[in-house]
PDB file of C-alpha atoms in Angstrom:
ATOM      1  CA  MET A   1      43.705  -0.350  55.433  1.00 59.00           C
ATOM      2  CA  SER A   2      44.341   0.120  51.737  1.00 60.00           C
ATOM      3  CA  LEU A   3      43.595   3.248  49.788  1.00 56.00           C
ATOM      4  CA  VAL A   4      42.089   3.210  46.334  1.00 53.00           C
ATOM      5  CA  ALA A   5      43.280   5.988  44.081  1.00 52.00           C
ATOM      6  CA  ARG A   6      40.496   8.047  42.571  1.00 52.00           C
ATOM      7  CA  PRO A   7      41.321   9.653  39.239  1.00 58.00           C
ATOM      8  CA  LEU A   8      41.001  13.397  39.011  1.00 57.00           C
ATOM      9  CA  ALA A   9      38.297  14.837  36.816  1.00 61.00           C
ATOM     10  CA  GLY A  10      39.415  15.136  33.239  1.00 60.00           C
ATOM     11  CA  PRO A  11      38.180  15.744  29.716  1.00 62.00           C
ATOM     12  CA  GLY A  12      36.368  12.413  29.865  1.00 69.00           C
ATOM     13  CA  CYS A  13      33.591  11.182  27.643  1.00 83.00           C
ATOM     14  CA  PRO A  14      31.098  13.718  26.242  1.00 86.00           C
ATOM     15  CA  GLY A  15      28.320  11.256  27.021  1.00 87.00           C
ATOM     16  CA  THR A  16      28.762  12.121  30.696  1.00 87.00           C
ATOM     17  CA  ALA A  17      27.396  15.603  29.973  1.00 90.00           C
ATOM     18  CA  LEU A  18      25.037  14.750  27.113  1.00 92.00           C
ATOM     19  CA  ASN A  19      23.254  12.037  29.113  1.00 92.00           C
ATOM     20  CA  VAL A  20      22.361  14.591  31.805  1.00 92.00           C
ATOM     21  CA  VAL A  21      20.179  16.606  29.429  1.00 93.00           C
ATOM     22  CA  GLU A  22      18.905  13.633  27.439  1.00 93.00           C
ATOM     23  CA  ARG A  23      17.398  12.198  30.648  1.00 93.00           C
ATOM     24  CA  GLU A  24      15.506  15.494  31.036  1.00 92.00           C
ATOM     25  CA  GLY A  25      13.891  15.243  27.594  1.00 94.00           C
ATOM     26  CA  TRP A  26      16.353  17.286  25.560  1.00 95.00           C
ATOM     27  CA  THR A  27      16.850  16.245  21.923  1.00 96.00           C
ATOM     28  CA  ILE A  28      20.310  15.254  20.689  1.00 96.00           C
ATOM     29  CA  THR A  29      21.225  15.679  17.027  1.00 95.00           C
ATOM     30  CA  HIS A  30      24.510  15.118  15.208  1.00 95.00           C
ATOM     31  CA  ASP A  31      25.915  16.710  12.095  1.00 92.00           C
ATOM     32  CA  GLU A  32      27.740  14.872   9.327  1.00 92.00           C
ATOM     33  CA  VAL A  33      31.203  15.401  10.881  1.00 90.00           C
ATOM     34  CA  GLY A  34      30.448  14.172  14.409  1.00 90.00           C
ATOM     35  CA  ASN A  35      29.469  17.293  16.341  1.00 92.00           C
ATOM     36  CA  ALA A  36      26.540  16.947  18.751  1.00 94.00           C
ATOM     37  CA  TYR A  37      23.831  19.530  19.486  1.00 95.00           C
ATOM     38  CA  VAL A  38      21.248  19.280  22.265  1.00 96.00           C
ATOM     39  CA  PHE A  39      18.041  21.291  22.690  1.00 93.00           C
ATOM     40  CA  PRO A  40      15.359  21.467  25.369  1.00 93.00           C
ATOM     41  CA  PRO A  41      11.751  21.126  24.186  1.00 92.00           C
ATOM     42  CA  ASP A  42      11.335  24.934  23.945  1.00 89.00           C
ATOM     43  CA  HIS A  43      14.568  25.359  21.906  1.00 90.00           C
ATOM     44  CA  ARG A  44      15.578  28.364  24.053  1.00 91.00           C
ATOM     45  CA  VAL A  45      19.017  26.862  24.769  1.00 93.00           C
ATOM     46  CA  ILE A  46      21.504  25.003  22.611  1.00 94.00           C
ATOM     47  CA  ALA A  47      24.451  23.050  23.922  1.00 95.00           C
ATOM     48  CA  ALA A  48      26.979  22.024  21.305  1.00 94.00           C
ATOM     49  CA  PHE A  49      29.839  19.536  21.598  1.00 94.00           C
ATOM     50  CA  LEU A  50      32.214  20.433  18.770  1.00 91.00           C
ATOM     51  CA  PRO A  51      35.135  18.009  18.384  1.00 89.00           C
ATOM     52  CA  GLU A  52      35.179  18.934  14.686  1.00 84.00           C
ATOM     53  CA  ARG A  53      35.460  22.687  14.397  1.00 76.00           C
ATOM     54  CA  ASN A  54      32.914  24.711  12.457  1.00 69.00           C
ATOM     55  CA  ASP A  55      31.549  28.252  12.246  1.00 73.00           C
ATOM     56  CA  PHE A  56      29.327  27.834  15.322  1.00 71.00           C
ATOM     57  CA  ALA A  57      32.098  28.852  17.736  1.00 70.00           C
ATOM     58  CA  ALA A  58      35.657  30.033  18.129  1.00 67.00           C
ATOM     59  CA  ALA A  59      38.338  27.488  17.254  1.00 68.00           C
ATOM     60  CA  GLU A  60      39.344  26.851  20.874  1.00 79.00           C
ATOM     61  CA  ALA A  61      35.805  26.058  22.114  1.00 88.00           C
ATOM     62  CA  LEU A  62      34.950  22.376  22.474  1.00 91.00           C
ATOM     63  CA  TRP A  63      31.618  23.060  24.209  1.00 94.00           C
ATOM     64  CA  VAL A  64      29.330  26.028  23.527  1.00 94.00           C
ATOM     65  CA  ILE A  65      26.119  26.650  25.451  1.00 95.00           C
ATOM     66  CA  ARG A  66      23.836  29.514  24.391  1.00 94.00           C
ATOM     67  CA  ALA A  67      20.522  30.850  25.628  1.00 92.00           C
ATOM     68  CA  TYR A  68      18.227  32.658  23.214  1.00 92.00           C
ATOM     69  CA  GLY A  69      15.566  35.313  23.750  1.00 88.00           C
ATOM     70  CA  ASP A  70      12.198  35.848  22.104  1.00 83.00           C
ATOM     71  CA  LEU A  71      13.672  37.167  18.859  1.00 84.00           C
ATOM     72  CA  ASN A  72      16.371  34.495  18.654  1.00 84.00           C
ATOM     73  CA  ASP A  73      18.914  36.950  19.995  1.00 90.00           C
ATOM     74  CA  VAL A  74      21.693  35.442  22.118  1.00 92.00           C
ATOM     75  CA  LEU A  75      21.062  36.305  25.781  1.00 92.00           C
ATOM     76  CA  TRP A  76      24.255  34.692  27.040  1.00 93.00           C
ATOM     77  CA  GLU A  77      26.902  32.217  25.977  1.00 93.00           C
ATOM     78  CA  ALA A  78      29.286  29.936  27.866  1.00 94.00           C
ATOM     79  CA  THR A  79      32.233  28.272  26.154  1.00 93.00           C
ATOM     80  CA  PHE A  80      34.522  25.551  27.461  1.00 92.00           C
ATOM     81  CA  THR A  81      37.825  24.279  26.083  1.00 89.00           C
ATOM     82  CA  GLU A  82      39.011  20.691  25.843  1.00 87.00           C
ATOM     83  CA  GLU A  83      40.768  21.110  29.210  1.00 86.00           C
ATOM     84  CA  THR A  84      37.434  21.591  31.024  1.00 89.00           C
ATOM     85  CA  PRO A  85      36.459  18.438  32.936  1.00 89.00           C
ATOM     86  CA  THR A  86      33.335  16.819  31.516  1.00 89.00           C
ATOM     87  CA  GLU A  87      31.989  16.535  35.061  1.00 90.00           C
ATOM     88  CA  PHE A  88      31.977  20.346  35.282  1.00 91.00           C
ATOM     89  CA  ILE A  89      30.053  20.645  32.015  1.00 93.00           C
ATOM     90  CA  ALA A  90      27.600  17.976  33.208  1.00 92.00           C
ATOM     91  CA  ALA A  91      26.991  19.975  36.408  1.00 92.00           C
ATOM     92  CA  PHE A  92      26.501  23.186  34.390  1.00 94.00           C
ATOM     93  CA  LEU A  93      23.967  21.468  32.128  1.00 95.00           C
ATOM     94  CA  ALA A  94      22.216  19.838  35.098  1.00 93.00           C
ATOM     95  CA  ASP A  95      21.555  23.306  36.542  1.00 91.00           C
ATOM     96  CA  LEU A  96      20.023  24.392  33.225  1.00 90.00           C
ATOM     97  CA  THR A  97      17.551  21.512  33.320  1.00 89.00           C
ATOM     98  CA  LYS A  98      16.192  22.423  36.758  1.00 83.00           C
ATOM     99  CA  SER A  99      12.718  23.899  36.742  1.00 70.00           C
ATOM    100  CA  GLU A 100      13.202  25.896  39.937  1.00 62.00           C
ATOM    101  CA  PRO A 101      15.033  29.234  39.997  1.00 53.00           C
ATOM    102  CA  LEU A 102      18.768  29.082  40.602  1.00 50.00           C
ATOM    103  CA  ASP A 103      18.352  31.339  43.647  1.00 56.00           C
ATOM    104  CA  PRO A 104      15.061  30.516  45.419  1.00 57.00           C
ATOM    105  CA  ALA A 105      15.526  33.506  47.738  1.00 61.00           C
ATOM    106  CA  ARG A 106      15.014  35.797  44.736  1.00 55.00           C
ATOM    107  CA  GLU A 107      12.089  33.895  43.228  1.00 57.00           C
ATOM    108  CA  ASP A 108       9.485  36.540  44.109  1.00 60.00           C
ATOM    109  CA  GLU A 109      11.566  39.563  43.129  1.00 57.00           C
ATOM    110  CA  GLU A 110      10.410  41.507  40.124  1.00 56.00           C
ATOM    111  CA  THR A 111      12.935  42.843  37.686  1.00 48.00           C
ATOM    112  CA  PRO A 112      12.402  46.563  37.181  1.00 49.00           C
ATOM    113  CA  VAL A 113      11.671  47.579  33.613  1.00 44.00           C
ATOM    114  CA  PRO A 114      13.963  50.366  32.398  1.00 43.00           C
ATOM    115  CA  THR A 115      12.172  53.565  31.477  1.00 45.00           C
ATOM    116  CA  ALA A 116      13.192  55.999  28.811  1.00 44.00           C
ATOM    117  CA  ILE A 117      14.778  59.233  29.953  1.00 48.00           C
ATOM    118  CA  THR A 118      13.025  62.223  28.438  1.00 44.00           C
TER     119      THR A 118
END
């Protein structure tokens, strides 16, 4: 029996991650220096692949994924460096494209609305 070596996950090709969201109907745009930005139809999330640094993110971030609220305020942000395997970023983006809740057991729970203390 012979064994075939399987390479470990590595930085890889950005297309591995970008194709995941493109198949789900997200739009891919590029700027003039080669950075790529992807948006879902509702534009509530942006995923940016930034091989050419700009003001969108810190210098060490190669990937930036942000979710926005109703007033275009940033709800959360995830950043990944060039050492992050592309397969990990693809899996992260694949979860964002799912229409079902991330935790189905909590689907029916209501989030309590904070009340002002008087």
